[in-house]
Amino acid sequence: MFTELMDHTAQGFDVLGALVLVVGLVWSAVLAAGAWRRGGGRRAYQALRESFGGVLLLSLEVLVAADLIRTVAVAPTITNVAVLGLIVLIRTFLSFSLQIEIDGAPPWRRALTSGATVVARAARSSREGER
C-alpha cells in the first residue's frame, strides 16, 4: 500500500515537472512578446532566455524530487540508488550550467537563487518597460 502510494506520488511529481516545462514555455513566450513590444528584440531575447532558463531550473528541481521519492520509498536497491546518484549528478551539472548561462557568472560569485527566483526576476525585468 505505502509503496504504491509513493509510486503514484513520484508519478505526480513527474507530471508536475512536465507541466512546469509546458506552462513555463508558454509563459516565457508571453513575457518575451511583451518585452518585444516595449523594448525590441534584444530585450525580448533576454526575457525569454532568463524566464525559460528559470523554468528549466525549476523543472529539474521537481524532477529530482520525483526520482528521490521513487528511489528511496519505492525501490531502494543498490542499483536504483546508483542510477539515482548518476541522475542527480547529471541534473546538478545541467542546473549549474544553466545558472551560469542565465546569470553570466558562477553561482559562488553571486547569491544563490532557485529556479523560481530566476523566473520571478525575469518576469519583473520584462515588465520594467511598462512604467
mmCIF file of N, CA and C in Angstrom:
data_model
loop_
_atom_site.group_PDB
_atom_site.id
_atom_site.type_symbol
_atom_site.label_atom_id
_atom_site.label_comp_id
_atom_site.label_asym_id
_atom_site.label_seq_id
_atom_site.Cartn_x
_atom_site.Cartn_y
_atom_site.Cartn_z
ATOM 1 N N MET A 1 0.827 -1.199 0.000
ATOM 2 C CA MET A 1 0.000 0.000 0.000
ATOM 3 C C MET A 1 0.879 1.273 0.000
ATOM 4 N N PHE A 2 1.842 1.337 0.926
ATOM 5 C CA PHE A 2 2.717 2.510 1.010
ATOM 6 C C PHE A 2 3.549 2.667 -0.260
ATOM 7 N N THR A 3 4.103 1.565 -0.747
ATOM 8 C CA THR A 3 4.929 1.607 -1.959
ATOM 9 C C THR A 3 4.123 2.103 -3.150
ATOM 10 N N GLU A 4 2.894 1.636 -3.255
ATOM 11 C CA GLU A 4 2.024 2.076 -4.360
ATOM 12 C C GLU A 4 1.705 3.563 -4.243
ATOM 13 N N LEU A 5 1.450 4.031 -3.027
ATOM 14 C CA LEU A 5 1.167 5.452 -2.803
ATOM 15 C C LEU A 5 2.374 6.310 -3.175
ATOM 16 N N MET A 6 3.559 5.870 -2.789
ATOM 17 C CA MET A 6 4.772 6.629 -3.111
ATOM 18 C C MET A 6 5.057 6.607 -4.608
ATOM 19 N N ASP A 7 4.742 5.492 -5.263
ATOM 20 C CA ASP A 7 4.917 5.430 -6.713
ATOM 21 C C ASP A 7 3.994 6.429 -7.404
ATOM 22 N N HIS A 8 2.750 6.508 -6.937
ATOM 23 C CA HIS A 8 1.808 7.491 -7.501
ATOM 24 C C HIS A 8 2.262 8.921 -7.194
ATOM 25 N N THR A 9 2.826 9.122 -6.016
ATOM 26 C CA THR A 9 3.335 10.447 -5.656
ATOM 27 C C THR A 9 4.489 10.840 -6.586
ATOM 28 N N ALA A 10 5.388 9.896 -6.835
ATOM 29 C CA ALA A 10 6.512 10.165 -7.745
ATOM 30 C C ALA A 10 6.005 10.455 -9.158
ATOM 31 N N GLN A 11 4.985 9.718 -9.603
ATOM 32 C CA GLN A 11 4.400 9.979 -10.917
ATOM 33 C C GLN A 11 3.771 11.370 -10.950
ATOM 34 N N GLY A 12 3.153 11.767 -9.835
ATOM 35 C CA GLY A 12 2.581 13.112 -9.751
ATOM 36 C C GLY A 12 3.652 14.188 -9.899
ATOM 37 N N PHE A 13 4.807 13.959 -9.267
ATOM 38 C CA PHE A 13 5.910 14.908 -9.403
ATOM 39 C C PHE A 13 6.442 14.928 -10.831
ATOM 40 N N ASP A 14 6.478 13.763 -11.488
ATOM 41 C CA ASP A 14 6.886 13.724 -12.897
ATOM 42 C C ASP A 14 5.945 14.557 -13.764
ATOM 43 N N VAL A 15 4.649 14.399 -13.533
ATOM 44 C CA VAL A 15 3.649 15.172 -14.283
ATOM 45 C C VAL A 15 3.805 16.658 -13.984
ATOM 46 N N LEU A 16 4.012 16.990 -12.711
ATOM 47 C CA LEU A 16 4.197 18.392 -12.330
ATOM 48 C C LEU A 16 5.430 18.981 -13.019
ATOM 49 N N GLY A 17 6.516 18.228 -13.083
ATOM 50 C CA GLY A 17 7.723 18.700 -13.765
ATOM 51 C C GLY A 17 7.468 18.965 -15.239
ATOM 52 N N ALA A 18 6.715 18.071 -15.890
ATOM 53 C CA ALA A 18 6.382 18.268 -17.306
ATOM 54 C C ALA A 18 5.464 19.483 -17.479
ATOM 55 N N LEU A 19 4.495 19.640 -16.576
ATOM 56 C CA LEU A 19 3.595 20.800 -16.647
ATOM 57 C C LEU A 19 4.353 22.103 -16.451
ATOM 58 N N VAL A 20 5.310 22.092 -15.537
ATOM 59 C CA VAL A 20 6.134 23.288 -15.325
ATOM 60 C C VAL A 20 6.835 23.660 -16.628
ATOM 61 N N LEU A 21 7.351 22.675 -17.348
ATOM 62 C CA LEU A 21 8.026 22.951 -18.622
ATOM 63 C C LEU A 21 7.069 23.530 -19.664
ATOM 64 N N VAL A 22 5.902 22.908 -19.821
ATOM 65 C CA VAL A 22 4.955 23.348 -20.855
ATOM 66 C C VAL A 22 4.395 24.726 -20.526
ATOM 67 N N VAL A 23 3.886 24.884 -19.302
ATOM 68 C CA VAL A 23 3.314 26.179 -18.906
ATOM 69 C C VAL A 23 4.406 27.248 -18.896
ATOM 70 N N GLY A 24 5.594 26.876 -18.437
ATOM 71 C CA GLY A 24 6.700 27.828 -18.403
ATOM 72 C C GLY A 24 7.127 28.286 -19.784
ATOM 73 N N LEU A 25 7.102 27.382 -20.755
ATOM 74 C CA LEU A 25 7.444 27.772 -22.120
ATOM 75 C C LEU A 25 6.430 28.783 -22.662
ATOM 76 N N VAL A 26 5.148 28.515 -22.446
ATOM 77 C CA VAL A 26 4.104 29.444 -22.902
ATOM 78 C C VAL A 26 4.255 30.785 -22.192
ATOM 79 N N TRP A 27 4.447 30.735 -20.872
ATOM 80 C CA TRP A 27 4.580 31.959 -20.091
ATOM 81 C C TRP A 27 5.813 32.751 -20.524
ATOM 82 N N SER A 28 6.913 32.053 -20.790
ATOM 83 C CA SER A 28 8.130 32.727 -21.250
ATOM 84 C C SER A 28 7.919 33.400 -22.601
ATOM 85 N N ALA A 29 7.169 32.740 -23.488
ATOM 86 C CA ALA A 29 6.864 33.336 -24.797
ATOM 87 C C ALA A 29 6.000 34.583 -24.633
ATOM 88 N N VAL A 30 5.043 34.548 -23.705
ATOM 89 C CA VAL A 30 4.199 35.725 -23.450
ATOM 90 C C VAL A 30 5.049 36.874 -22.908
ATOM 91 N N LEU A 31 5.935 36.567 -21.965
ATOM 92 C CA LEU A 31 6.829 37.606 -21.431
ATOM 93 C C LEU A 31 7.716 38.191 -22.532
ATOM 94 N N ALA A 32 8.239 37.325 -23.386
ATOM 95 C CA ALA A 32 9.108 37.796 -24.469
ATOM 96 C C ALA A 32 8.336 38.662 -25.459
ATOM 97 N N ALA A 33 7.096 38.280 -25.741
ATOM 98 C CA ALA A 33 6.278 39.092 -26.658
ATOM 99 C C ALA A 33 6.022 40.478 -26.071
ATOM 100 N N GLY A 34 5.727 40.522 -24.771
ATOM 101 C CA GLY A 34 5.527 41.823 -24.115
ATOM 102 C C GLY A 34 6.792 42.654 -24.114
ATOM 103 N N ALA A 35 7.913 42.012 -23.856
ATOM 104 C CA ALA A 35 9.194 42.730 -23.861
ATOM 105 C C ALA A 35 9.535 43.203 -25.272
ATOM 106 N N TRP A 36 9.158 42.428 -26.282
ATOM 107 C CA TRP A 36 9.399 42.814 -27.678
ATOM 108 C C TRP A 36 8.662 44.113 -27.994
ATOM 109 N N ARG A 37 7.398 44.181 -27.580
ATOM 110 C CA ARG A 37 6.599 45.392 -27.850
ATOM 111 C C ARG A 37 7.168 46.603 -27.140
ATOM 112 N N ARG A 38 7.677 46.413 -25.926
ATOM 113 C CA ARG A 38 8.167 47.540 -25.137
ATOM 114 C C ARG A 38 9.607 47.927 -25.437
ATOM 115 N N GLY A 39 10.451 46.936 -25.774
ATOM 116 C CA GLY A 39 11.863 47.280 -25.879
ATOM 117 C C GLY A 39 12.615 46.684 -27.044
ATOM 118 N N GLY A 40 11.944 45.981 -27.905
ATOM 119 C CA GLY A 40 12.630 45.439 -29.075
ATOM 120 C C GLY A 40 13.152 44.021 -28.879
ATOM 121 N N GLY A 41 13.861 43.564 -29.897
ATOM 122 C CA GLY A 41 14.309 42.182 -29.965
ATOM 123 C C GLY A 41 15.306 41.773 -28.899
ATOM 124 N N ARG A 42 16.235 42.653 -28.580
ATOM 125 C CA ARG A 42 17.249 42.312 -27.571
ATOM 126 C C ARG A 42 16.620 42.082 -26.215
ATOM 127 N N ARG A 43 15.712 42.948 -25.837
ATOM 128 C CA ARG A 43 15.026 42.799 -24.542
ATOM 129 C C ARG A 43 14.152 41.548 -24.543
ATOM 130 N N ALA A 44 13.501 41.263 -25.668
ATOM 131 C CA ALA A 44 12.651 40.069 -25.770
ATOM 132 C C ALA A 44 13.491 38.807 -25.637
ATOM 133 N N TYR A 45 14.627 38.781 -26.310
ATOM 134 C CA TYR A 45 15.510 37.623 -26.221
ATOM 135 C C TYR A 45 15.976 37.411 -24.788
ATOM 136 N N GLN A 46 16.359 38.483 -24.129
ATOM 137 C CA GLN A 46 16.837 38.382 -22.744
ATOM 138 C C GLN A 46 15.721 37.889 -21.823
ATOM 139 N N ALA A 47 14.500 38.400 -22.010
ATOM 140 C CA ALA A 47 13.370 37.961 -21.185
ATOM 141 C C ALA A 47 13.071 36.477 -21.419
ATOM 142 N N LEU A 48 13.083 36.055 -22.678
ATOM 143 C CA LEU A 48 12.835 34.652 -22.999
ATOM 144 C C LEU A 48 13.920 33.760 -22.418
ATOM 145 N N ARG A 49 15.138 34.174 -22.581
ATOM 146 C CA ARG A 49 16.276 33.382 -22.095
ATOM 147 C C ARG A 49 16.241 33.239 -20.574
ATOM 148 N N GLU A 50 16.043 34.339 -19.867
ATOM 149 C CA GLU A 50 16.025 34.296 -18.409
ATOM 150 C C GLU A 50 14.818 33.534 -17.872
ATOM 151 N N SER A 51 13.648 33.821 -18.422
ATOM 152 C CA SER A 51 12.448 33.176 -17.882
ATOM 153 C C SER A 51 12.430 31.683 -18.185
ATOM 154 N N PHE A 52 12.775 31.286 -19.408
ATOM 155 C CA PHE A 52 12.752 29.858 -19.706
ATOM 156 C C PHE A 52 13.912 29.131 -19.031
ATOM 157 N N GLY A 53 15.036 29.792 -18.869
ATOM 158 C CA GLY A 53 16.128 29.192 -18.101
ATOM 159 C C GLY A 53 15.706 28.914 -16.675
ATOM 160 N N GLY A 54 14.986 29.857 -16.073
ATOM 161 C CA GLY A 54 14.462 29.651 -14.725
ATOM 162 C C GLY A 54 13.449 28.527 -14.667
ATOM 163 N N VAL A 55 12.629 28.432 -15.707
ATOM 164 C CA VAL A 55 11.640 27.356 -15.788
ATOM 165 C C VAL A 55 12.353 26.001 -15.866
ATOM 166 N N LEU A 56 13.413 25.931 -16.660
ATOM 167 C CA LEU A 56 14.182 24.689 -16.747
ATOM 168 C C LEU A 56 14.780 24.305 -15.399
ATOM 169 N N LEU A 57 15.319 25.284 -14.675
ATOM 170 C CA LEU A 57 15.872 25.014 -13.349
ATOM 171 C C LEU A 57 14.794 24.502 -12.397
ATOM 172 N N LEU A 58 13.644 25.152 -12.403
ATOM 173 C CA LEU A 58 12.553 24.742 -11.521
ATOM 174 C C LEU A 58 12.071 23.336 -11.870
ATOM 175 N N SER A 59 11.949 23.052 -13.139
ATOM 176 C CA SER A 59 11.513 21.733 -13.584
ATOM 177 C C SER A 59 12.525 20.654 -13.182
ATOM 178 N N LEU A 60 13.801 20.937 -13.318
ATOM 179 C CA LEU A 60 14.825 19.978 -12.900
ATOM 180 C C LEU A 60 14.718 19.684 -11.410
ATOM 181 N N GLU A 61 14.452 20.710 -10.601
ATOM 182 C CA GLU A 61 14.299 20.505 -9.164
ATOM 183 C C GLU A 61 13.123 19.587 -8.859
ATOM 184 N N VAL A 62 12.010 19.782 -9.549
ATOM 185 C CA VAL A 62 10.819 18.948 -9.338
ATOM 186 C C VAL A 62 11.092 17.513 -9.789
ATOM 187 N N LEU A 63 11.757 17.347 -10.924
ATOM 188 C CA LEU A 63 12.044 16.003 -11.424
ATOM 189 C C LEU A 63 13.042 15.257 -10.538
ATOM 190 N N VAL A 64 13.983 15.960 -9.935
ATOM 191 C CA VAL A 64 14.887 15.322 -8.979
ATOM 192 C C VAL A 64 14.095 14.838 -7.764
ATOM 193 N N ALA A 65 13.130 15.627 -7.316
ATOM 194 C CA ALA A 65 12.284 15.199 -6.195
ATOM 195 C C ALA A 65 11.527 13.921 -6.539
ATOM 196 N N ALA A 66 11.023 13.825 -7.750
ATOM 197 C CA ALA A 66 10.319 12.613 -8.182
ATOM 198 C C ALA A 66 11.256 11.407 -8.153
ATOM 199 N N ASP A 67 12.468 11.589 -8.649
ATOM 200 C CA ASP A 67 13.431 10.486 -8.645
ATOM 201 C C ASP A 67 13.810 10.074 -7.226
ATOM 202 N N LEU A 68 13.957 11.048 -6.342
ATOM 203 C CA LEU A 68 14.272 10.737 -4.948
ATOM 204 C C LEU A 68 13.166 9.918 -4.296
ATOM 205 N N ILE A 69 11.937 10.345 -4.480
ATOM 206 C CA ILE A 69 10.799 9.611 -3.907
ATOM 207 C C ILE A 69 10.753 8.200 -4.463
ATOM 208 N N ARG A 70 10.895 8.082 -5.752
ATOM 209 C CA ARG A 70 10.815 6.771 -6.390
ATOM 210 C C ARG A 70 11.920 5.841 -5.887
ATOM 211 N N THR A 71 13.127 6.343 -5.760
ATOM 212 C CA THR A 71 14.249 5.506 -5.356
ATOM 213 C C THR A 71 14.210 5.165 -3.871
ATOM 214 N N VAL A 72 13.965 6.147 -3.039
ATOM 215 C CA VAL A 72 14.015 5.931 -1.591
ATOM 216 C C VAL A 72 12.796 5.170 -1.085
ATOM 217 N N ALA A 73 11.608 5.523 -1.562
ATOM 218 C CA ALA A 73 10.389 4.934 -1.000
ATOM 219 C C ALA A 73 9.850 3.743 -1.786
ATOM 220 N N VAL A 74 10.120 3.681 -3.086
ATOM 221 C CA VAL A 74 9.501 2.639 -3.901
ATOM 222 C C VAL A 74 10.436 1.445 -4.088
ATOM 223 N N ALA A 75 11.647 1.686 -4.548
ATOM 224 C CA ALA A 75 12.551 0.575 -4.851
ATOM 225 C C ALA A 75 13.981 0.914 -4.438
ATOM 226 N N PRO A 76 14.286 0.841 -3.132
ATOM 227 C CA PRO A 76 15.618 1.230 -2.665
ATOM 228 C C PRO A 76 16.672 0.123 -2.811
ATOM 229 N N THR A 77 16.976 -0.235 -4.045
ATOM 230 C CA THR A 77 18.036 -1.219 -4.283
ATOM 231 C C THR A 77 19.341 -0.484 -4.554
ATOM 232 N N ILE A 78 20.437 -1.195 -4.455
ATOM 233 C CA ILE A 78 21.754 -0.596 -4.715
ATOM 234 C C ILE A 78 21.830 -0.066 -6.145
ATOM 235 N N THR A 79 21.291 -0.829 -7.081
ATOM 236 C CA THR A 79 21.305 -0.394 -8.479
ATOM 237 C C THR A 79 20.511 0.893 -8.652
ATOM 238 N N ASN A 80 19.312 0.960 -8.060
ATOM 239 C CA ASN A 80 18.478 2.163 -8.184
ATOM 240 C C ASN A 80 19.131 3.371 -7.517
ATOM 241 N N VAL A 81 19.781 3.155 -6.388
ATOM 242 C CA VAL A 81 20.467 4.264 -5.710
ATOM 243 C C VAL A 81 21.637 4.760 -6.573
ATOM 244 N N ALA A 82 22.359 3.840 -7.203
ATOM 245 C CA ALA A 82 23.465 4.241 -8.087
ATOM 246 C C ALA A 82 22.941 5.020 -9.293
ATOM 247 N N VAL A 83 21.847 4.549 -9.868
ATOM 248 C CA VAL A 83 21.233 5.253 -11.004
ATOM 249 C C VAL A 83 20.755 6.631 -10.559
ATOM 250 N N LEU A 84 20.142 6.704 -9.381
ATOM 251 C CA LEU A 84 19.692 7.997 -8.847
ATOM 252 C C LEU A 84 20.878 8.943 -8.674
ATOM 253 N N GLY A 85 21.966 8.428 -8.141
ATOM 254 C CA GLY A 85 23.162 9.259 -7.967
ATOM 255 C C GLY A 85 23.655 9.817 -9.286
ATOM 256 N N LEU A 86 23.646 8.991 -10.314
ATOM 257 C CA LEU A 86 24.068 9.442 -11.647
ATOM 258 C C LEU A 86 23.098 10.493 -12.199
ATOM 259 N N ILE A 87 21.799 10.248 -12.034
ATOM 260 C CA ILE A 87 20.786 11.209 -12.500
ATOM 261 C C ILE A 87 20.948 12.544 -11.787
ATOM 262 N N VAL A 88 21.111 12.505 -10.473
ATOM 263 C CA VAL A 88 21.269 13.742 -9.700
ATOM 264 C C VAL A 88 22.550 14.459 -10.118
ATOM 265 N N LEU A 89 23.612 13.712 -10.366
ATOM 266 C CA LEU A 89 24.867 14.314 -10.811
ATOM 267 C C LEU A 89 24.692 15.025 -12.158
ATOM 268 N N ILE A 90 24.034 14.357 -13.092
ATOM 269 C CA ILE A 90 23.791 14.960 -14.410
ATOM 270 C C ILE A 90 22.899 16.188 -14.286
ATOM 271 N N ARG A 91 21.822 16.078 -13.522
ATOM 272 C CA ARG A 91 20.909 17.219 -13.367
ATOM 273 C C ARG A 91 21.568 18.364 -12.617
ATOM 274 N N THR A 92 22.431 18.053 -11.666
ATOM 275 C CA THR A 92 23.156 19.114 -10.962
ATOM 276 C C THR A 92 24.078 19.855 -11.928
ATOM 277 N N PHE A 93 24.768 19.105 -12.787
ATOM 278 C CA PHE A 93 25.622 19.733 -13.797
ATOM 279 C C PHE A 93 24.790 20.607 -14.733
ATOM 280 N N LEU A 94 23.625 20.102 -15.164
ATOM 281 C CA LEU A 94 22.747 20.892 -16.037
ATOM 282 C C LEU A 94 22.278 22.162 -15.331
ATOM 283 N N SER A 95 21.869 22.035 -14.073
ATOM 284 C CA SER A 95 21.415 23.203 -13.313
ATOM 285 C C SER A 95 22.533 24.218 -13.166
ATOM 286 N N PHE A 96 23.717 23.723 -12.850
ATOM 287 C CA PHE A 96 24.880 24.597 -12.701
ATOM 288 C C PHE A 96 25.176 25.325 -14.007
ATOM 289 N N SER A 97 25.163 24.593 -15.112
ATOM 290 C CA SER A 97 25.423 25.192 -16.428
ATOM 291 C C SER A 97 24.358 26.217 -16.790
ATOM 292 N N LEU A 98 23.089 25.888 -16.536
ATOM 293 C CA LEU A 98 22.008 26.830 -16.829
ATOM 294 C C LEU A 98 22.138 28.095 -15.995
ATOM 295 N N GLN A 99 22.482 27.930 -14.720
ATOM 296 C CA GLN A 99 22.619 29.092 -13.837
ATOM 297 C C GLN A 99 23.734 30.010 -14.334
ATOM 298 N N ILE A 100 24.835 29.443 -14.751
ATOM 299 C CA ILE A 100 25.928 30.266 -15.296
ATOM 300 C C ILE A 100 25.486 30.950 -16.584
ATOM 301 N N GLU A 101 24.765 30.222 -17.437
ATOM 302 C CA GLU A 101 24.293 30.787 -18.702
ATOM 303 C C GLU A 101 23.322 31.942 -18.463
ATOM 304 N N ILE A 102 22.431 31.802 -17.491
ATOM 305 C CA ILE A 102 21.440 32.840 -17.206
ATOM 306 C C ILE A 102 22.097 34.057 -16.557
ATOM 307 N N ASP A 103 22.914 33.812 -15.530
ATOM 308 C CA ASP A 103 23.492 34.910 -14.746
ATOM 309 C C ASP A 103 24.756 35.491 -15.353
ATOM 310 N N GLY A 104 25.453 34.699 -16.150
ATOM 311 C CA GLY A 104 26.706 35.160 -16.713
ATOM 312 C C GLY A 104 27.870 35.054 -15.740
ATOM 313 N N ALA A 105 27.643 34.399 -14.591
ATOM 314 C CA ALA A 105 28.699 34.237 -13.592
ATOM 315 C C ALA A 105 28.432 32.962 -12.800
ATOM 316 N N PRO A 106 29.481 32.340 -12.281
ATOM 317 C CA PRO A 106 29.277 31.151 -11.458
ATOM 318 C C PRO A 106 28.482 31.483 -10.197
ATOM 319 N N PRO A 107 27.755 30.511 -9.679
ATOM 320 C CA PRO A 107 26.904 30.765 -8.508
ATOM 321 C C PRO A 107 27.649 31.284 -7.287
ATOM 322 N N TRP A 108 28.910 30.903 -7.110
ATOM 323 C CA TRP A 108 29.628 31.370 -5.932
ATOM 324 C C TRP A 108 30.020 32.831 -6.033
ATOM 325 N N ARG A 109 29.821 33.435 -7.192
ATOM 326 C CA ARG A 109 30.125 34.860 -7.359
ATOM 327 C C ARG A 109 28.910 35.742 -7.119
ATOM 328 N N ARG A 110 27.761 35.134 -6.873
ATOM 329 C CA ARG A 110 26.559 35.900 -6.568
ATOM 330 C C ARG A 110 25.697 35.081 -5.636
ATOM 331 N N ALA A 111 24.672 35.688 -5.069
ATOM 332 C CA ALA A 111 23.808 34.983 -4.126
ATOM 333 C C ALA A 111 23.149 33.795 -4.820
ATOM 334 N N LEU A 112 23.032 32.702 -4.097
ATOM 335 C CA LEU A 112 22.385 31.518 -4.658
ATOM 336 C C LEU A 112 20.899 31.783 -4.852
ATOM 337 N N THR A 113 20.387 31.367 -5.987
ATOM 338 C CA THR A 113 18.975 31.537 -6.281
ATOM 339 C C THR A 113 18.409 30.232 -6.791
ATOM 340 N N SER A 114 17.123 30.067 -6.597
ATOM 341 C CA SER A 114 16.453 28.873 -7.112
ATOM 342 C C SER A 114 15.866 29.191 -8.481
ATOM 343 N N GLY A 115 15.334 28.165 -9.132
ATOM 344 C CA GLY A 115 14.687 28.357 -10.427
ATOM 345 C C GLY A 115 13.519 29.325 -10.329
ATOM 346 N N ALA A 116 12.751 29.242 -9.242
ATOM 347 C CA ALA A 116 11.605 30.125 -9.058
ATOM 348 C C ALA A 116 12.052 31.586 -8.934
ATOM 349 N N THR A 117 13.156 31.817 -8.263
ATOM 350 C CA THR A 117 13.665 33.181 -8.121
ATOM 351 C C THR A 117 14.086 33.742 -9.469
ATOM 352 N N VAL A 118 14.716 32.932 -10.287
ATOM 353 C CA VAL A 118 15.148 33.375 -11.622
ATOM 354 C C VAL A 118 13.935 33.710 -12.478
ATOM 355 N N VAL A 119 12.885 32.892 -12.416
ATOM 356 C CA VAL A 119 11.667 33.149 -13.187
ATOM 357 C C VAL A 119 11.024 34.456 -12.730
ATOM 358 N N ALA A 120 10.944 34.671 -11.419
ATOM 359 C CA ALA A 120 10.348 35.906 -10.895
ATOM 360 C C ALA A 120 11.156 37.127 -11.328
ATOM 361 N N ARG A 121 12.477 37.013 -11.297
ATOM 362 C CA ARG A 121 13.329 38.135 -11.721
ATOM 363 C C ARG A 121 13.141 38.437 -13.204
ATOM 364 N N ALA A 122 12.999 37.389 -14.016
ATOM 365 C CA ALA A 122 12.782 37.581 -15.455
ATOM 366 C C ALA A 122 11.445 38.268 -15.710
ATOM 367 N N ALA A 123 10.424 37.872 -14.973
ATOM 368 C CA ALA A 123 9.107 38.498 -15.130
ATOM 369 C C ALA A 123 9.166 39.971 -14.744
ATOM 370 N N ARG A 124 9.860 40.265 -13.655
ATOM 371 C CA ARG A 124 9.995 41.652 -13.209
ATOM 372 C C ARG A 124 10.737 42.494 -14.241
ATOM 373 N N SER A 125 11.832 41.955 -14.765
ATOM 374 C CA SER A 125 12.620 42.732 -15.722
ATOM 375 C C SER A 125 11.888 42.917 -17.055
ATOM 376 N N SER A 126 11.031 41.959 -17.428
ATOM 377 C CA SER A 126 10.299 42.118 -18.694
ATOM 378 C C SER A 126 9.194 43.157 -18.564
ATOM 379 N N ARG A 127 8.735 43.426 -17.326
ATOM 380 C CA ARG A 127 7.683 44.412 -17.116
ATOM 381 C C ARG A 127 8.217 45.793 -16.805
ATOM 382 N N GLU A 128 9.514 45.939 -16.658
ATOM 383 C CA GLU A 128 10.083 47.244 -16.314
ATOM 384 C C GLU A 128 9.780 48.312 -17.346
ATOM 385 N N GLY A 129 9.615 47.921 -18.580
ATOM 386 C CA GLY A 129 9.324 48.878 -19.640
ATOM 387 C C GLY A 129 7.914 49.449 -19.567
ATOM 388 N N GLU A 130 7.010 48.847 -18.750
ATOM 389 C CA GLU A 130 5.629 49.327 -18.668
ATOM 390 C C GLU A 130 5.523 50.646 -17.920
ATOM 391 N N ARG A 131 6.482 50.955 -17.072
ATOM 392 C CA ARG A 131 6.376 52.156 -16.216
ATOM 393 C C ARG A 131 6.767 53.410 -16.909
#
